[in-house]
Amino acid sequence: INSNVVATGCHHHANEYWMYLVDTRQFTTILFNEPRFLSITPDLGLVDLTVEETGPLVKYIATHEIERQGKSDASYIAFPIVTAAWYNPSSHVPSPVLYTKEDGTQVTNFPESLARWAGVIDDTDCSPQSDSESFDFLAPGSRFRSFLDAIRKAIRHAEEHPRSLEQARADGPPMRCEKKARFGVSADMARVNYPFSPQEVETMLEKGGYRIDFQASKVEKVE
């Protein structure tokens, strides 16, 4: 189940992503198993390095690569992201806006927007990261398992009670934008679309005061 992140072309549409270090031997498997209508793109979406939603580790890695590539734009960078490759109004699961910033930016993300669409009432993080350290987050009775069960019920209900085609089309492109977004990097922006060796990752993170444990899948700030 995946809510569509549609490339609307609007500057005030922003989606929060989680960033993962993935073994290159698994990358093709991940790509081949993306849900229908979704794909991985190298620079369709740009990471905003000036906002508080972008974490310090991501900002450090981005700055490191911007400097390494000799680029002058320190405000944006591109990493491979998952987005909708085609908008299908009959099966589209929208991502409701979570909040609107002072500058008008409307923010969404996958787990919480999906929870809002499904009517799941939960004031905590719906993503599996919050449960996985303490117990099996798919175990019966876990908060994330309850979240998934509620999503499945919402999906089945939506299948049995579909919206009209007019309603569905209203949520999709073309969008009306006050300011258009840029698709792809400019000549001054960095694009990280290449692999790193484990040694390169360790060295890069150590320079920024971080330590990575590949076995535990953890990155920690060294005090």
Tab-separated table of C-alpha atoms in Angstrom:
chain	number	residue	atom	x	y	z
A	1	ILE	CA	0.000	0.000	0.000
A	2	ASN	CA	1.496	3.317	-1.003
A	3	SER	CA	-0.027	6.757	-1.198
A	4	ASN	CA	0.978	8.515	-4.379
A	5	VAL	CA	3.452	11.371	-4.218
A	6	VAL	CA	2.538	13.156	-7.421
A	7	ALA	CA	5.027	15.494	-9.060
A	8	THR	CA	2.626	18.443	-9.060
A	9	GLY	CA	5.111	21.036	-10.291
A	10	CYS	CA	4.048	23.423	-7.494
A	11	HIS	CA	6.751	25.107	-5.436
A	12	HIS	CA	4.576	25.143	-2.294
A	13	HIS	CA	4.071	21.333	-2.297
A	14	ALA	CA	6.612	19.551	-0.077
A	15	ASN	CA	6.834	15.911	0.978
A	16	GLU	CA	8.937	14.560	3.849
A	17	TYR	CA	11.047	11.531	2.943
A	18	TRP	CA	13.175	9.161	5.000
A	19	MET	CA	16.679	8.600	3.663
A	20	TYR	CA	18.239	5.126	3.617
A	21	LEU	CA	21.683	3.749	2.863
A	22	VAL	CA	20.997	0.736	0.650
A	23	ASP	CA	23.375	-2.025	-0.410
A	24	THR	CA	23.793	-1.651	-4.176
A	25	ARG	CA	23.202	-5.401	-4.557
A	26	GLN	CA	19.623	-4.798	-3.362
A	27	PHE	CA	18.895	-1.704	-5.416
A	28	THR	CA	17.629	-3.516	-8.505
A	29	THR	CA	15.392	-5.705	-6.347
A	30	ILE	CA	13.950	-2.591	-4.690
A	31	LEU	CA	13.312	-0.940	-8.044
A	32	PHE	CA	11.671	-4.041	-9.517
A	33	ASN	CA	9.384	-4.329	-6.499
A	34	GLU	CA	8.130	-0.752	-6.456
A	35	PRO	CA	4.298	-0.661	-6.479
A	36	ARG	CA	2.657	-0.045	-9.833
A	37	PHE	CA	2.579	3.583	-10.939
A	38	LEU	CA	5.600	4.358	-8.721
A	39	SER	CA	9.247	4.596	-9.687
A	40	ILE	CA	12.614	5.916	-8.508
A	41	THR	CA	13.811	9.166	-10.039
A	42	PRO	CA	17.285	10.737	-9.705
A	43	ASP	CA	16.301	14.409	-9.416
A	44	LEU	CA	12.586	14.993	-9.983
A	45	GLY	CA	12.342	16.222	-6.387
A	46	LEU	CA	14.874	18.484	-4.694
A	47	VAL	CA	15.805	18.340	-1.004
A	48	ASP	CA	15.457	21.750	0.668
A	49	LEU	CA	18.487	22.219	2.914
A	50	THR	CA	17.221	25.466	4.448
A	51	VAL	CA	14.206	24.109	6.341
A	52	GLU	CA	13.977	22.600	9.818
A	53	GLU	CA	12.312	19.438	8.508
A	54	THR	CA	15.603	18.402	6.877
A	55	GLY	CA	17.647	16.738	9.625
A	56	PRO	CA	21.249	17.622	10.538
A	57	LEU	CA	22.707	14.339	9.238
A	58	VAL	CA	21.059	14.800	5.834
A	59	LYS	CA	22.256	18.408	5.722
A	60	TYR	CA	25.793	17.305	6.538
A	61	ILE	CA	25.866	14.600	3.843
A	62	ALA	CA	24.379	17.046	1.337
A	63	THR	CA	26.901	19.769	2.153
A	64	HIS	CA	29.737	17.251	1.937
A	65	GLU	CA	28.661	16.195	-1.575
A	66	ILE	CA	27.980	19.767	-2.723
A	67	GLU	CA	31.515	20.744	-1.756
A	68	ARG	CA	32.980	17.588	-3.278
A	69	GLN	CA	31.253	18.329	-6.594
A	70	GLY	CA	32.254	21.991	-6.478
A	71	LYS	CA	28.669	23.249	-6.756
A	72	SER	CA	27.639	26.722	-5.620
A	73	ASP	CA	23.979	26.152	-4.696
A	74	ALA	CA	23.911	25.182	-1.007
A	75	SER	CA	20.133	25.379	-0.675
A	76	TYR	CA	19.067	22.331	-2.704
A	77	ILE	CA	20.366	18.890	-3.627
A	78	ALA	CA	18.921	15.855	-5.394
A	79	PHE	CA	18.896	12.265	-4.128
A	80	PRO	CA	17.045	9.328	-5.747
A	81	ILE	CA	13.443	9.406	-4.487
A	82	VAL	CA	10.273	7.389	-4.990
A	83	THR	CA	7.451	9.256	-6.682
A	84	ALA	CA	4.433	8.540	-8.839
A	85	ALA	CA	5.328	7.781	-12.441
A	86	TRP	CA	1.735	8.083	-13.641
A	87	TYR	CA	-1.452	9.438	-12.066
A	88	ASN	CA	-4.293	6.933	-12.181
A	89	PRO	CA	-7.438	8.638	-10.823
A	90	SER	CA	-9.369	5.396	-10.314
A	91	SER	CA	-6.858	3.913	-7.825
A	92	HIS	CA	-5.132	7.012	-6.489
A	93	VAL	CA	-4.672	7.205	-2.701
A	94	PRO	CA	-4.214	10.886	-1.881
A	95	SER	CA	-1.793	12.261	0.710
A	96	PRO	CA	-3.674	14.863	2.782
A	97	VAL	CA	-1.722	17.935	3.905
A	98	LEU	CA	-0.404	17.613	7.468
A	99	TYR	CA	0.313	21.283	8.046
A	100	THR	CA	0.926	24.514	6.165
A	101	LYS	CA	4.001	26.610	6.910
A	102	GLU	CA	4.026	30.398	7.224
A	103	ASP	CA	5.275	30.796	3.652
A	104	GLY	CA	2.368	28.726	2.330
A	105	THR	CA	4.278	25.447	1.891
A	106	GLN	CA	1.964	22.459	2.306
A	107	VAL	CA	3.730	19.480	3.921
A	108	THR	CA	2.862	15.800	3.536
A	109	ASN	CA	4.607	12.531	4.303
A	110	PHE	CA	3.817	8.884	3.647
A	111	PRO	CA	2.795	7.346	7.027
A	112	GLU	CA	1.056	10.308	8.634
A	113	SER	CA	-0.739	11.508	5.490
A	114	LEU	CA	-1.877	7.950	4.836
A	115	ALA	CA	-3.114	7.736	8.434
A	116	ARG	CA	-5.037	10.984	8.027
A	117	TRP	CA	-6.629	9.741	4.793
A	118	ALA	CA	-7.649	6.495	6.509
A	119	GLY	CA	-8.994	8.266	9.589
A	120	VAL	CA	-6.438	6.681	11.929
A	121	ILE	CA	-6.353	8.673	15.173
A	122	ASP	CA	-2.821	8.626	16.559
A	123	ASP	CA	-0.745	11.541	17.809
A	124	THR	CA	2.522	9.633	17.531
A	125	ASP	CA	4.786	8.663	14.648
A	126	CYS	CA	3.073	6.015	12.517
A	127	SER	CA	6.286	4.846	10.849
A	128	PRO	CA	7.821	1.459	11.772
A	129	GLN	CA	11.056	3.088	12.943
A	130	SER	CA	9.469	4.086	16.239
A	131	ASP	CA	8.515	0.513	17.181
A	132	SER	CA	11.243	-1.623	15.648
A	133	GLU	CA	13.867	-1.000	18.337
A	134	SER	CA	11.712	-2.189	21.233
A	135	PHE	CA	9.762	-5.098	19.735
A	136	ASP	CA	8.544	-6.653	16.515
A	137	PHE	CA	6.540	-3.816	14.985
A	138	LEU	CA	4.392	-6.297	13.000
A	139	ALA	CA	3.532	-8.380	16.055
A	140	PRO	CA	-0.173	-8.647	16.988
A	141	GLY	CA	-1.119	-5.780	19.295
A	142	SER	CA	1.730	-3.484	18.270
A	143	ARG	CA	0.824	0.095	17.433
A	144	PHE	CA	2.197	-0.220	13.896
A	145	ARG	CA	0.272	-3.462	13.298
A	146	SER	CA	-2.911	-1.658	14.394
A	147	PHE	CA	-2.009	1.154	12.013
A	148	LEU	CA	-1.648	-1.301	9.110
A	149	ASP	CA	-4.930	-3.024	9.945
A	150	ALA	CA	-6.736	0.335	9.900
A	151	ILE	CA	-5.161	1.211	6.560
A	152	ARG	CA	-6.270	-2.103	5.045
A	153	LYS	CA	-9.836	-1.476	6.194
A	154	ALA	CA	-9.762	2.001	4.644
A	155	ILE	CA	-8.420	0.607	1.360
A	156	ARG	CA	-11.137	-2.076	1.217
A	157	HIS	CA	-13.794	0.543	2.010
A	158	ALA	CA	-12.475	2.807	-0.765
A	159	GLU	CA	-12.631	-0.098	-3.219
A	160	GLU	CA	-16.243	-0.843	-2.286
A	161	HIS	CA	-17.268	2.835	-2.254
A	162	PRO	CA	-15.199	4.494	-4.994
A	163	ARG	CA	-15.219	8.229	-5.493
A	164	SER	CA	-16.632	9.627	-8.668
A	165	LEU	CA	-14.154	10.077	-11.498
A	166	GLU	CA	-14.654	13.832	-11.268
A	167	GLN	CA	-13.678	13.838	-7.585
A	168	ALA	CA	-10.655	11.666	-8.266
A	169	ARG	CA	-9.460	13.826	-11.133
A	170	ALA	CA	-9.732	16.939	-8.954
A	171	ASP	CA	-6.906	15.598	-6.729
A	172	GLY	CA	-4.519	15.040	-9.619
A	173	PRO	CA	-2.586	16.941	-12.254
A	174	PRO	CA	-2.580	19.392	-13.814
A	175	MET	CA	-2.297	21.446	-10.628
A	176	ARG	CA	-2.891	25.157	-10.251
A	177	CYS	CA	0.304	26.659	-8.870
A	178	GLU	CA	1.062	30.186	-7.741
A	179	LYS	CA	4.762	29.421	-8.255
A	180	LYS	CA	6.162	26.638	-10.419
A	181	ALA	CA	8.732	24.221	-9.038
A	182	ARG	CA	11.929	23.289	-10.795
A	183	PHE	CA	12.105	19.750	-12.148
A	184	GLY	CA	15.692	18.539	-11.993
A	185	VAL	CA	18.919	20.131	-10.845
A	186	SER	CA	20.453	23.262	-12.306
A	187	ALA	CA	24.101	23.548	-13.311
A	188	ASP	CA	24.836	24.898	-9.811
A	189	MET	CA	23.099	22.067	-7.908
A	190	ALA	CA	24.562	18.736	-6.840
A	191	ARG	CA	22.940	15.440	-7.719
A	192	VAL	CA	23.862	12.328	-5.740
A	193	ASN	CA	23.119	9.475	-8.141
A	194	TYR	CA	26.199	7.308	-7.610
A	195	PRO	CA	27.193	4.539	-5.170
A	196	PHE	CA	29.479	4.824	-2.142
A	197	SER	CA	31.755	2.138	-0.792
A	198	PRO	CA	31.428	1.288	2.929
A	199	GLN	CA	34.819	2.896	3.492
A	200	GLU	CA	33.703	6.106	1.776
A	201	VAL	CA	30.584	6.240	3.934
A	202	GLU	CA	32.569	5.697	7.137
A	203	THR	CA	35.149	8.333	6.213
A	204	MET	CA	32.533	10.893	5.222
A	205	LEU	CA	30.559	10.408	8.431
A	206	GLU	CA	33.633	10.422	10.671
A	207	LYS	CA	34.625	13.821	9.293
A	208	GLY	CA	31.277	15.171	10.419
A	209	GLY	CA	31.444	13.600	13.861
A	210	TYR	CA	29.212	10.610	13.125
A	211	ARG	CA	29.728	6.881	13.584
A	212	ILE	CA	27.956	4.212	11.546
A	213	ASP	CA	27.242	0.625	12.553
A	214	PHE	CA	26.392	-1.274	9.371
A	215	GLN	CA	25.320	-4.423	11.233
A	216	ALA	CA	22.901	-2.551	13.480
A	217	SER	CA	21.845	-0.131	10.722
A	218	LYS	CA	22.504	2.874	12.942
A	219	VAL	CA	24.217	6.229	12.552
A	220	GLU	CA	25.064	8.064	15.777
A	221	LYS	CA	26.515	11.465	16.557
A	222	VAL	CA	29.821	11.123	18.403
A	223	GLU	CA	29.884	13.411	21.435
